Amino acid sequence: MPITDVFVTYNDVLAPGGYHRVTTASAGRANINEHNDSSVQTYLWCSESASAGGAITDIRVLEAGEDVPEGYEKIKRNVTKGAAQRKYICVKRVAEGDEEQGADGAVPLSELCIVYGDAAPEGGDFEEANKTLAEGPTPVRLFFKRSSGDTGWTGQELAVDDWVDALDTENVWRVAQVIDATDATVTIHYKNWGSKWDDTIPRASAKLAPVGTHTSGKDTGWKKRTAGGV
């Protein structure tokens, strides 16, 4: 599904419902200020909800005082709060009524990824934003991937023991396994999390996706839970 909005939060504040956190290439929490002179933790979130706005076809990094390019809109909060060099995000959307591509033929974005250092995300389909998100001993870089069209995947095909990516109550995509299924819903168990976090989700929900779509097939639980749900 195409990304329709981007949001910035600081420290332990979460984004509104319907947003999920942009992670590192290894599916970890990506603090943009991790390697610069700011003590403020800054996180980037994105939404795929149609109510959030039109599909985003490009994303750029702006420095403080830099003009917003024509056709782009600036995200209000800066992504390096507390650092000496302030930076912002700006996005370009498809025209109203055009869901497939922008006026310039650009395909909407489907995934964002933050990378520390000089490495690039695996896969080869990622493009890098025009500038680094943050400077410092280790630069913080933003990558994005474009939609590749309809994969034909549907939650209606899921069966017990299948693995999926599932969006949890904290709006984080995690690897999960189907442990029960009805005609209308599937019950999933998040990998390495206790059974009290199991969730029942409608098969048609956008909270389900093929395994690896948002997690690269890796566990994204930053705090391990025991089988007893401790």
JSON list of C-alpha atoms in Angstrom, two decimals:
[
{"chain": "A", "resi": 1, "resn": "MET", "atom": "CA", "xyz": [0.00, 0.00, 0.00]},
{"chain": "A", "resi": 2, "resn": "PRO", "atom": "CA", "xyz": [1.30, 3.52, -0.74]},
{"chain": "A", "resi": 3, "resn": "ILE", "atom": "CA", "xyz": [2.49, 5.81, 2.05]},
{"chain": "A", "resi": 4, "resn": "THR", "atom": "CA", "xyz": [0.12, 8.73, 2.52]},
{"chain": "A", "resi": 5, "resn": "ASP", "atom": "CA", "xyz": [1.64, 10.70, 5.39]},
{"chain": "A", "resi": 6, "resn": "VAL", "atom": "CA", "xyz": [4.77, 11.16, 7.49]},
{"chain": "A", "resi": 7, "resn": "PHE", "atom": "CA", "xyz": [4.87, 12.20, 11.16]},
{"chain": "A", "resi": 8, "resn": "VAL", "atom": "CA", "xyz": [7.66, 13.11, 13.61]},
{"chain": "A", "resi": 9, "resn": "THR", "atom": "CA", "xyz": [7.69, 12.40, 17.36]},
{"chain": "A", "resi": 10, "resn": "TYR", "atom": "CA", "xyz": [10.15, 13.04, 20.18]},
{"chain": "A", "resi": 11, "resn": "ASN", "atom": "CA", "xyz": [11.32, 10.73, 22.98]},
{"chain": "A", "resi": 12, "resn": "ASP", "atom": "CA", "xyz": [8.55, 8.39, 24.21]},
{"chain": "A", "resi": 13, "resn": "VAL", "atom": "CA", "xyz": [5.64, 10.11, 22.47]},
{"chain": "A", "resi": 14, "resn": "LEU", "atom": "CA", "xyz": [3.82, 7.87, 19.98]},
{"chain": "A", "resi": 15, "resn": "ALA", "atom": "CA", "xyz": [2.30, 8.92, 16.67]},
{"chain": "A", "resi": 16, "resn": "PRO", "atom": "CA", "xyz": [-1.49, 8.96, 16.23]},
{"chain": "A", "resi": 17, "resn": "GLY", "atom": "CA", "xyz": [-3.32, 5.72, 15.51]},
{"chain": "A", "resi": 18, "resn": "GLY", "atom": "CA", "xyz": [-2.79, 4.40, 12.02]},
{"chain": "A", "resi": 19, "resn": "TYR", "atom": "CA", "xyz": [0.90, 5.34, 11.87]},
{"chain": "A", "resi": 20, "resn": "HIS", "atom": "CA", "xyz": [3.78, 2.88, 12.18]},
{"chain": "A", "resi": 21, "resn": "ARG", "atom": "CA", "xyz": [7.35, 3.64, 13.11]},
{"chain": "A", "resi": 22, "resn": "VAL", "atom": "CA", "xyz": [10.03, 3.83, 10.42]},
{"chain": "A", "resi": 23, "resn": "THR", "atom": "CA", "xyz": [12.76, 1.38, 11.41]},
{"chain": "A", "resi": 24, "resn": "THR", "atom": "CA", "xyz": [16.37, 0.63, 10.56]},
{"chain": "A", "resi": 25, "resn": "ALA", "atom": "CA", "xyz": [17.32, -1.91, 7.91]},
{"chain": "A", "resi": 26, "resn": "SER", "atom": "CA", "xyz": [17.55, -4.53, 10.69]},
{"chain": "A", "resi": 27, "resn": "ALA", "atom": "CA", "xyz": [14.01, -3.61, 11.85]},
{"chain": "A", "resi": 28, "resn": "GLY", "atom": "CA", "xyz": [15.21, -1.76, 14.96]},
{"chain": "A", "resi": 29, "resn": "ARG", "atom": "CA", "xyz": [13.97, 1.51, 16.42]},
{"chain": "A", "resi": 30, "resn": "ALA", "atom": "CA", "xyz": [15.57, 4.32, 14.43]},
{"chain": "A", "resi": 31, "resn": "ASN", "atom": "CA", "xyz": [16.43, 7.37, 16.55]},
{"chain": "A", "resi": 32, "resn": "ILE", "atom": "CA", "xyz": [17.49, 10.02, 14.04]},
{"chain": "A", "resi": 33, "resn": "ASN", "atom": "CA", "xyz": [19.53, 11.83, 16.73]},
{"chain": "A", "resi": 34, "resn": "GLU", "atom": "CA", "xyz": [21.40, 8.66, 17.71]},
{"chain": "A", "resi": 35, "resn": "HIS", "atom": "CA", "xyz": [24.81, 9.92, 16.59]},
{"chain": "A", "resi": 36, "resn": "ASN", "atom": "CA", "xyz": [24.71, 13.72, 16.79]},
{"chain": "A", "resi": 37, "resn": "ASP", "atom": "CA", "xyz": [24.88, 16.35, 19.55]},
{"chain": "A", "resi": 38, "resn": "SER", "atom": "CA", "xyz": [21.21, 16.17, 20.64]},
{"chain": "A", "resi": 39, "resn": "SER", "atom": "CA", "xyz": [19.81, 14.28, 23.63]},
{"chain": "A", "resi": 40, "resn": "VAL", "atom": "CA", "xyz": [16.30, 14.32, 22.14]},
{"chain": "A", "resi": 41, "resn": "GLN", "atom": "CA", "xyz": [15.25, 11.02, 20.60]},
{"chain": "A", "resi": 42, "resn": "THR", "atom": "CA", "xyz": [13.53, 11.69, 17.27]},
{"chain": "A", "resi": 43, "resn": "TYR", "atom": "CA", "xyz": [11.46, 9.16, 15.36]},
{"chain": "A", "resi": 44, "resn": "LEU", "atom": "CA", "xyz": [9.85, 9.13, 11.95]},
{"chain": "A", "resi": 45, "resn": "TRP", "atom": "CA", "xyz": [6.46, 7.49, 11.38]},
{"chain": "A", "resi": 46, "resn": "CYS", "atom": "CA", "xyz": [4.38, 6.85, 8.27]},
{"chain": "A", "resi": 47, "resn": "SER", "atom": "CA", "xyz": [0.77, 6.06, 7.50]},
{"chain": "A", "resi": 48, "resn": "GLU", "atom": "CA", "xyz": [-0.92, 4.19, 4.67]},
{"chain": "A", "resi": 49, "resn": "SER", "atom": "CA", "xyz": [-4.41, 5.38, 5.56]},
{"chain": "A", "resi": 50, "resn": "ALA", "atom": "CA", "xyz": [-6.43, 6.93, 2.74]},
{"chain": "A", "resi": 51, "resn": "SER", "atom": "CA", "xyz": [-7.74, 9.51, 5.21]},
{"chain": "A", "resi": 52, "resn": "ALA", "atom": "CA", "xyz": [-4.22, 10.81, 5.87]},
{"chain": "A", "resi": 53, "resn": "GLY", "atom": "CA", "xyz": [-3.85, 12.30, 2.41]},
{"chain": "A", "resi": 54, "resn": "GLY", "atom": "CA", "xyz": [-2.87, 11.46, -1.16]},
{"chain": "A", "resi": 55, "resn": "ALA", "atom": "CA", "xyz": [-0.15, 8.94, -1.88]},
{"chain": "A", "resi": 56, "resn": "ILE", "atom": "CA", "xyz": [3.40, 10.30, -1.48]},
{"chain": "A", "resi": 57, "resn": "THR", "atom": "CA", "xyz": [5.58, 10.10, -4.61]},
{"chain": "A", "resi": 58, "resn": "ASP", "atom": "CA", "xyz": [8.74, 11.76, -3.29]},
{"chain": "A", "resi": 59, "resn": "ILE", "atom": "CA", "xyz": [10.35, 12.68, 0.02]},
{"chain": "A", "resi": 60, "resn": "ARG", "atom": "CA", "xyz": [13.19, 15.14, 0.58]},
{"chain": "A", "resi": 61, "resn": "VAL", "atom": "CA", "xyz": [15.30, 16.43, 3.46]},
{"chain": "A", "resi": 62, "resn": "LEU", "atom": "CA", "xyz": [15.48, 20.19, 3.96]},
{"chain": "A", "resi": 63, "resn": "GLU", "atom": "CA", "xyz": [17.89, 22.24, 6.04]},
{"chain": "A", "resi": 64, "resn": "ALA", "atom": "CA", "xyz": [16.57, 25.08, 8.21]},
{"chain": "A", "resi": 65, "resn": "GLY", "atom": "CA", "xyz": [15.86, 28.15, 6.10]},
{"chain": "A", "resi": 66, "resn": "GLU", "atom": "CA", "xyz": [15.86, 26.23, 2.84]},
{"chain": "A", "resi": 67, "resn": "ASP", "atom": "CA", "xyz": [12.90, 26.91, 0.53]},
{"chain": "A", "resi": 68, "resn": "VAL", "atom": "CA", "xyz": [10.32, 24.16, 0.12]},
{"chain": "A", "resi": 69, "resn": "PRO", "atom": "CA", "xyz": [10.43, 22.94, -3.50]},
{"chain": "A", "resi": 70, "resn": "GLU", "atom": "CA", "xyz": [7.41, 23.71, -5.65]},
{"chain": "A", "resi": 71, "resn": "GLY", "atom": "CA", "xyz": [4.74, 21.04, -5.32]},
{"chain": "A", "resi": 72, "resn": "TYR", "atom": "CA", "xyz": [6.03, 19.78, -1.95]},
{"chain": "A", "resi": 73, "resn": "GLU", "atom": "CA", "xyz": [4.67, 20.26, 1.57]},
{"chain": "A", "resi": 74, "resn": "LYS", "atom": "CA", "xyz": [6.86, 20.58, 4.64]},
{"chain": "A", "resi": 75, "resn": "ILE", "atom": "CA", "xyz": [6.32, 18.34, 7.66]},
{"chain": "A", "resi": 76, "resn": "LYS", "atom": "CA", "xyz": [5.97, 20.69, 10.63]},
{"chain": "A", "resi": 77, "resn": "ARG", "atom": "CA", "xyz": [8.40, 19.22, 13.17]},
{"chain": "A", "resi": 78, "resn": "ASN", "atom": "CA", "xyz": [12.14, 19.13, 12.60]},
{"chain": "A", "resi": 79, "resn": "VAL", "atom": "CA", "xyz": [13.82, 15.73, 12.61]},
{"chain": "A", "resi": 80, "resn": "THR", "atom": "CA", "xyz": [16.95, 16.82, 14.49]},
{"chain": "A", "resi": 81, "resn": "LYS", "atom": "CA", "xyz": [15.41, 18.62, 17.46]},
{"chain": "A", "resi": 82, "resn": "GLY", "atom": "CA", "xyz": [18.07, 19.79, 19.89]},
{"chain": "A", "resi": 83, "resn": "ALA", "atom": "CA", "xyz": [20.91, 19.44, 17.39]},
{"chain": "A", "resi": 84, "resn": "ALA", "atom": "CA", "xyz": [22.96, 22.34, 16.08]},
{"chain": "A", "resi": 85, "resn": "GLN", "atom": "CA", "xyz": [21.78, 21.72, 12.53]},
{"chain": "A", "resi": 86, "resn": "ARG", "atom": "CA", "xyz": [17.99, 21.60, 12.11]},
{"chain": "A", "resi": 87, "resn": "LYS", "atom": "CA", "xyz": [16.54, 19.51, 9.31]},
{"chain": "A", "resi": 88, "resn": "TYR", "atom": "CA", "xyz": [13.02, 18.90, 8.08]},
{"chain": "A", "resi": 89, "resn": "ILE", "atom": "CA", "xyz": [11.14, 16.50, 5.82]},
{"chain": "A", "resi": 90, "resn": "CYS", "atom": "CA", "xyz": [9.04, 17.57, 2.85]},
{"chain": "A", "resi": 91, "resn": "VAL", "atom": "CA", "xyz": [6.84, 15.34, 0.69]},
{"chain": "A", "resi": 92, "resn": "LYS", "atom": "CA", "xyz": [5.19, 15.44, -2.72]},
{"chain": "A", "resi": 93, "resn": "ARG", "atom": "CA", "xyz": [1.81, 13.81, -3.27]},
{"chain": "A", "resi": 94, "resn": "VAL", "atom": "CA", "xyz": [-0.17, 12.55, -6.23]},
{"chain": "A", "resi": 95, "resn": "ALA", "atom": "CA", "xyz": [-2.90, 14.85, -7.52]},
{"chain": "A", "resi": 96, "resn": "GLU", "atom": "CA", "xyz": [-6.37, 14.31, -6.08]},
{"chain": "A", "resi": 97, "resn": "GLY", "atom": "CA", "xyz": [-8.15, 11.52, -7.94]},
{"chain": "A", "resi": 98, "resn": "ASP", "atom": "CA", "xyz": [-4.91, 9.96, -9.24]},
{"chain": "A", "resi": 99, "resn": "GLU", "atom": "CA", "xyz": [-4.02, 7.00, -7.03]},
{"chain": "A", "resi": 100, "resn": "GLU", "atom": "CA", "xyz": [-1.42, 5.31, -9.23]},
{"chain": "A", "resi": 101, "resn": "GLN", "atom": "CA", "xyz": [1.24, 7.92, -9.96]},
{"chain": "A", "resi": 102, "resn": "GLY", "atom": "CA", "xyz": [2.11, 11.59, -9.82]},
{"chain": "A", "resi": 103, "resn": "ALA", "atom": "CA", "xyz": [1.80, 14.11, -12.63]},
{"chain": "A", "resi": 104, "resn": "ASP", "atom": "CA", "xyz": [5.49, 13.51, -13.41]},
{"chain": "A", "resi": 105, "resn": "GLY", "atom": "CA", "xyz": [4.96, 9.76, -13.67]},
{"chain": "A", "resi": 106, "resn": "ALA", "atom": "CA", "xyz": [6.53, 9.03, -10.26]},
{"chain": "A", "resi": 107, "resn": "VAL", "atom": "CA", "xyz": [5.27, 5.87, -8.56]},
{"chain": "A", "resi": 108, "resn": "PRO", "atom": "CA", "xyz": [4.09, 6.28, -4.91]},
{"chain": "A", "resi": 109, "resn": "LEU", "atom": "CA", "xyz": [6.37, 5.26, -2.04]},
{"chain": "A", "resi": 110, "resn": "SER", "atom": "CA", "xyz": [5.59, 2.03, -0.21]},
{"chain": "A", "resi": 111, "resn": "GLU", "atom": "CA", "xyz": [8.35, 1.80, 2.41]},
{"chain": "A", "resi": 112, "resn": "LEU", "atom": "CA", "xyz": [10.79, 4.01, 4.33]},
{"chain": "A", "resi": 113, "resn": "CYS", "atom": "CA", "xyz": [14.01, 2.87, 5.99]},
{"chain": "A", "resi": 114, "resn": "ILE", "atom": "CA", "xyz": [16.62, 4.66, 8.11]},
{"chain": "A", "resi": 115, "resn": "VAL", "atom": "CA", "xyz": [20.28, 3.63, 7.93]},
{"chain": "A", "resi": 116, "resn": "TYR", "atom": "CA", "xyz": [23.20, 4.55, 10.19]},
{"chain": "A", "resi": 117, "resn": "GLY", "atom": "CA", "xyz": [26.51, 4.91, 8.36]},
{"chain": "A", "resi": 118, "resn": "ASP", "atom": "CA", "xyz": [27.52, 4.12, 4.80]},
{"chain": "A", "resi": 119, "resn": "ALA", "atom": "CA", "xyz": [25.68, 0.84, 4.25]},
{"chain": "A", "resi": 120, "resn": "ALA", "atom": "CA", "xyz": [22.53, 0.56, 2.13]},
{"chain": "A", "resi": 121, "resn": "PRO", "atom": "CA", "xyz": [19.42, -1.56, 2.76]},
{"chain": "A", "resi": 122, "resn": "GLU", "atom": "CA", "xyz": [19.45, -5.00, 1.19]},
{"chain": "A", "resi": 123, "resn": "GLY", "atom": "CA", "xyz": [17.22, -5.67, -1.78]},
{"chain": "A", "resi": 124, "resn": "GLY", "atom": "CA", "xyz": [18.46, -3.18, -4.36]},
{"chain": "A", "resi": 125, "resn": "ASP", "atom": "CA", "xyz": [15.08, -1.50, -4.85]},
{"chain": "A", "resi": 126, "resn": "PHE", "atom": "CA", "xyz": [15.71, 1.31, -2.37]},
{"chain": "A", "resi": 127, "resn": "GLU", "atom": "CA", "xyz": [16.43, 4.89, -3.40]},
{"chain": "A", "resi": 128, "resn": "GLU", "atom": "CA", "xyz": [18.20, 7.37, -1.13]},
{"chain": "A", "resi": 129, "resn": "ALA", "atom": "CA", "xyz": [16.77, 10.76, -0.18]},
{"chain": "A", "resi": 130, "resn": "ASN", "atom": "CA", "xyz": [18.56, 13.86, -1.43]},
{"chain": "A", "resi": 131, "resn": "LYS", "atom": "CA", "xyz": [20.39, 14.59, 1.86]},
{"chain": "A", "resi": 132, "resn": "THR", "atom": "CA", "xyz": [21.26, 12.90, 5.13]},
{"chain": "A", "resi": 133, "resn": "LEU", "atom": "CA", "xyz": [18.72, 13.16, 7.93]},
{"chain": "A", "resi": 134, "resn": "ALA", "atom": "CA", "xyz": [21.41, 13.97, 10.51]},
{"chain": "A", "resi": 135, "resn": "GLU", "atom": "CA", "xyz": [25.12, 14.67, 10.58]},
{"chain": "A", "resi": 136, "resn": "GLY", "atom": "CA", "xyz": [27.68, 13.45, 13.09]},
{"chain": "A", "resi": 137, "resn": "PRO", "atom": "CA", "xyz": [30.39, 10.81, 13.38]},
{"chain": "A", "resi": 138, "resn": "THR", "atom": "CA", "xyz": [27.87, 8.39, 11.84]},
{"chain": "A", "resi": 139, "resn": "PRO", "atom": "CA", "xyz": [25.54, 9.95, 9.26]},
{"chain": "A", "resi": 140, "resn": "VAL", "atom": "CA", "xyz": [21.86, 9.02, 9.40]},
{"chain": "A", "resi": 141, "resn": "ARG", "atom": "CA", "xyz": [20.36, 8.41, 5.95]},
{"chain": "A", "resi": 142, "resn": "LEU", "atom": "CA", "xyz": [16.82, 7.99, 4.66]},
{"chain": "A", "resi": 143, "resn": "PHE", "atom": "CA", "xyz": [15.91, 5.44, 2.00]},
{"chain": "A", "resi": 144, "resn": "PHE", "atom": "CA", "xyz": [12.59, 4.72, 0.33]},
{"chain": "A", "resi": 145, "resn": "LYS", "atom": "CA", "xyz": [11.10, 2.03, -1.86]},
{"chain": "A", "resi": 146, "resn": "ARG", "atom": "CA", "xyz": [8.37, 2.56, -4.45]},
{"chain": "A", "resi": 147, "resn": "SER", "atom": "CA", "xyz": [5.20, 0.51, -4.91]},
{"chain": "A", "resi": 148, "resn": "SER", "atom": "CA", "xyz": [5.60, -2.35, -7.33]},
{"chain": "A", "resi": 149, "resn": "GLY", "atom": "CA", "xyz": [1.90, -2.80, -8.06]},
{"chain": "A", "resi": 150, "resn": "ASP", "atom": "CA", "xyz": [-0.62, -5.35, -6.88]},
{"chain": "A", "resi": 151, "resn": "THR", "atom": "CA", "xyz": [1.07, -8.50, -5.59]},
{"chain": "A", "resi": 152, "resn": "GLY", "atom": "CA", "xyz": [-2.18, -10.42, -5.61]},
{"chain": "A", "resi": 153, "resn": "TRP", "atom": "CA", "xyz": [-1.71, -11.25, -1.92]},
{"chain": "A", "resi": 154, "resn": "THR", "atom": "CA", "xyz": [-4.78, -11.33, 0.29]},
{"chain": "A", "resi": 155, "resn": "GLY", "atom": "CA", "xyz": [-5.39, -12.19, 3.91]},
{"chain": "A", "resi": 156, "resn": "GLN", "atom": "CA", "xyz": [-8.13, -14.53, 2.72]},
{"chain": "A", "resi": 157, "resn": "GLU", "atom": "CA", "xyz": [-5.41, -17.04, 1.84]},
{"chain": "A", "resi": 158, "resn": "LEU", "atom": "CA", "xyz": [-3.93, -17.25, 5.34]},
{"chain": "A", "resi": 159, "resn": "ALA", "atom": "CA", "xyz": [-4.06, -20.55, 7.22]},
{"chain": "A", "resi": 160, "resn": "VAL", "atom": "CA", "xyz": [-2.89, -21.79, 10.62]},
{"chain": "A", "resi": 161, "resn": "ASP", "atom": "CA", "xyz": [0.95, -21.86, 10.90]},
{"chain": "A", "resi": 162, "resn": "ASP", "atom": "CA", "xyz": [1.42, -19.25, 8.14]},
{"chain": "A", "resi": 163, "resn": "TRP", "atom": "CA", "xyz": [3.81, -16.36, 8.89]},
{"chain": "A", "resi": 164, "resn": "VAL", "atom": "CA", "xyz": [2.82, -12.74, 8.26]},
{"chain": "A", "resi": 165, "resn": "ASP", "atom": "CA", "xyz": [3.79, -9.17, 9.04]},
{"chain": "A", "resi": 166, "resn": "ALA", "atom": "CA", "xyz": [1.24, -7.72, 11.47]},
{"chain": "A", "resi": 167, "resn": "LEU", "atom": "CA", "xyz": [0.78, -4.17, 12.78]},
{"chain": "A", "resi": 168, "resn": "ASP", "atom": "CA", "xyz": [0.52, -4.25, 16.57]},
{"chain": "A", "resi": 169, "resn": "THR", "atom": "CA", "xyz": [-1.26, -1.90, 19.00]},
{"chain": "A", "resi": 170, "resn": "GLU", "atom": "CA", "xyz": [1.84, 0.33, 19.19]},
{"chain": "A", "resi": 171, "resn": "ASN", "atom": "CA", "xyz": [1.73, 0.76, 15.38]},
{"chain": "A", "resi": 172, "resn": "VAL", "atom": "CA", "xyz": [4.89, -1.30, 14.91]},
{"chain": "A", "resi": 173, "resn": "TRP", "atom": "CA", "xyz": [5.10, -3.99, 12.23]},
{"chain": "A", "resi": 174, "resn": "ARG", "atom": "CA", "xyz": [6.17, -7.34, 13.70]},
{"chain": "A", "resi": 175, "resn": "VAL", "atom": "CA", "xyz": [6.64, -10.89, 12.46]},
{"chain": "A", "resi": 176, "resn": "ALA", "atom": "CA", "xyz": [3.72, -13.06, 13.56]},
{"chain": "A", "resi": 177, "resn": "GLN", "atom": "CA", "xyz": [2.33, -16.56, 13.05]},
{"chain": "A", "resi": 178, "resn": "VAL", "atom": "CA", "xyz": [-1.29, -17.50, 12.49]},
{"chain": "A", "resi": 179, "resn": "ILE", "atom": "CA", "xyz": [-2.43, -19.73, 15.37]},
{"chain": "A", "resi": 180, "resn": "ASP", "atom": "CA", "xyz": [-6.17, -19.82, 14.65]},
{"chain": "A", "resi": 181, "resn": "ALA", "atom": "CA", "xyz": [-8.39, -18.91, 11.72]},
{"chain": "A", "resi": 182, "resn": "THR", "atom": "CA", "xyz": [-12.05, -18.45, 10.84]},
{"chain": "A", "resi": 183, "resn": "ASP", "atom": "CA", "xyz": [-13.68, -17.44, 7.60]},
{"chain": "A", "resi": 184, "resn": "ALA", "atom": "CA", "xyz": [-13.52, -13.77, 8.65]},
{"chain": "A", "resi": 185, "resn": "THR", "atom": "CA", "xyz": [-10.52, -13.44, 11.00]},
{"chain": "A", "resi": 186, "resn": "VAL", "atom": "CA", "xyz": [-7.10, -14.80, 11.89]},
{"chain": "A", "resi": 187, "resn": "THR", "atom": "CA", "xyz": [-5.55, -14.93, 15.36]},
{"chain": "A", "resi": 188, "resn": "ILE", "atom": "CA", "xyz": [-1.83, -14.23, 15.32]},
{"chain": "A", "resi": 189, "resn": "HIS", "atom": "CA", "xyz": [1.02, -14.71, 17.78]},
{"chain": "A", "resi": 190, "resn": "TYR", "atom": "CA", "xyz": [3.91, -12.22, 17.62]},
{"chain": "A", "resi": 191, "resn": "LYS", "atom": "CA", "xyz": [7.29, -13.90, 17.39]},
{"chain": "A", "resi": 192, "resn": "ASN", "atom": "CA", "xyz": [9.22, -13.76, 20.70]},
{"chain": "A", "resi": 193, "resn": "TRP", "atom": "CA", "xyz": [6.30, -12.12, 22.52]},
{"chain": "A", "resi": 194, "resn": "GLY", "atom": "CA", "xyz": [4.08, -13.65, 25.18]},
{"chain": "A", "resi": 195, "resn": "SER", "atom": "CA", "xyz": [0.67, -15.13, 24.41]},
{"chain": "A", "resi": 196, "resn": "LYS", "atom": "CA", "xyz": [-1.12, -12.25, 26.16]},
{"chain": "A", "resi": 197, "resn": "TRP", "atom": "CA", "xyz": [-0.18, -10.13, 23.13]},
{"chain": "A", "resi": 198, "resn": "ASP", "atom": "CA", "xyz": [-1.93, -12.46, 20.67]},
{"chain": "A", "resi": 199, "resn": "ASP", "atom": "CA", "xyz": [-4.39, -10.58, 18.48]},
{"chain": "A", "resi": 200, "resn": "THR", "atom": "CA", "xyz": [-7.41, -11.43, 16.33]},
{"chain": "A", "resi": 201, "resn": "ILE", "atom": "CA", "xyz": [-7.49, -9.43, 13.10]},
{"chain": "A", "resi": 202, "resn": "PRO", "atom": "CA", "xyz": [-10.00, -9.38, 10.20]},
{"chain": "A", "resi": 203, "resn": "ARG", "atom": "CA", "xyz": [-8.59, -11.11, 7.13]},
{"chain": "A", "resi": 204, "resn": "ALA", "atom": "CA", "xyz": [-9.21, -8.01, 5.00]},
{"chain": "A", "resi": 205, "resn": "SER", "atom": "CA", "xyz": [-7.42, -5.67, 7.43]},
{"chain": "A", "resi": 206, "resn": "ALA", "atom": "CA", "xyz": [-4.53, -3.49, 6.26]},
{"chain": "A", "resi": 207, "resn": "LYS", "atom": "CA", "xyz": [-2.79, -4.55, 9.50]},
{"chain": "A", "resi": 208, "resn": "LEU", "atom": "CA", "xyz": [-1.75, -7.77, 7.74]},
{"chain": "A", "resi": 209, "resn": "ALA", "atom": "CA", "xyz": [0.86, -8.10, 5.00]},
{"chain": "A", "resi": 210, "resn": "PRO", "atom": "CA", "xyz": [3.06, -10.82, 3.50]},
{"chain": "A", "resi": 211, "resn": "VAL", "atom": "CA", "xyz": [5.93, -11.69, 5.82]},
{"chain": "A", "resi": 212, "resn": "GLY", "atom": "CA", "xyz": [8.96, -9.51, 5.08]},
{"chain": "A", "resi": 213, "resn": "THR", "atom": "CA", "xyz": [6.97, -6.66, 3.54]},
{"chain": "A", "resi": 214, "resn": "HIS", "atom": "CA", "xyz": [7.63, -4.33, 6.50]},
{"chain": "A", "resi": 215, "resn": "THR", "atom": "CA", "xyz": [10.01, -6.39, 8.66]},
{"chain": "A", "resi": 216, "resn": "SER", "atom": "CA", "xyz": [12.41, -8.02, 6.18]},
{"chain": "A", "resi": 217, "resn": "GLY", "atom": "CA", "xyz": [11.24, -11.23, 7.84]},
{"chain": "A", "resi": 218, "resn": "LYS", "atom": "CA", "xyz": [13.05, -10.36, 11.06]},
{"chain": "A", "resi": 219, "resn": "ASP", "atom": "CA", "xyz": [11.66, -10.07, 14.57]},
{"chain": "A", "resi": 220, "resn": "THR", "atom": "CA", "xyz": [11.07, -6.41, 15.45]},
{"chain": "A", "resi": 221, "resn": "GLY", "atom": "CA", "xyz": [10.42, -6.87, 19.16]},
{"chain": "A", "resi": 222, "resn": "TRP", "atom": "CA", "xyz": [12.89, -4.58, 20.91]},
{"chain": "A", "resi": 223, "resn": "LYS", "atom": "CA", "xyz": [11.89, -6.09, 24.27]},
{"chain": "A", "resi": 224, "resn": "LYS", "atom": "CA", "xyz": [11.70, -9.87, 24.40]},
{"chain": "A", "resi": 225, "resn": "ARG", "atom": "CA", "xyz": [8.73, -11.49, 26.10]},
{"chain": "A", "resi": 226, "resn": "THR", "atom": "CA", "xyz": [8.55, -14.98, 27.58]},
{"chain": "A", "resi": 227, "resn": "ALA", "atom": "CA", "xyz": [6.04, -17.63, 26.55]},
{"chain": "A", "resi": 228, "resn": "GLY", "atom": "CA", "xyz": [4.06, -16.83, 29.67]},
{"chain": "A", "resi": 229, "resn": "GLY", "atom": "CA", "xyz": [3.50, -13.25, 28.56]},
{"chain": "A", "resi": 230, "resn": "VAL", "atom": "CA", "xyz": [5.63, -11.62, 31.26]}
]
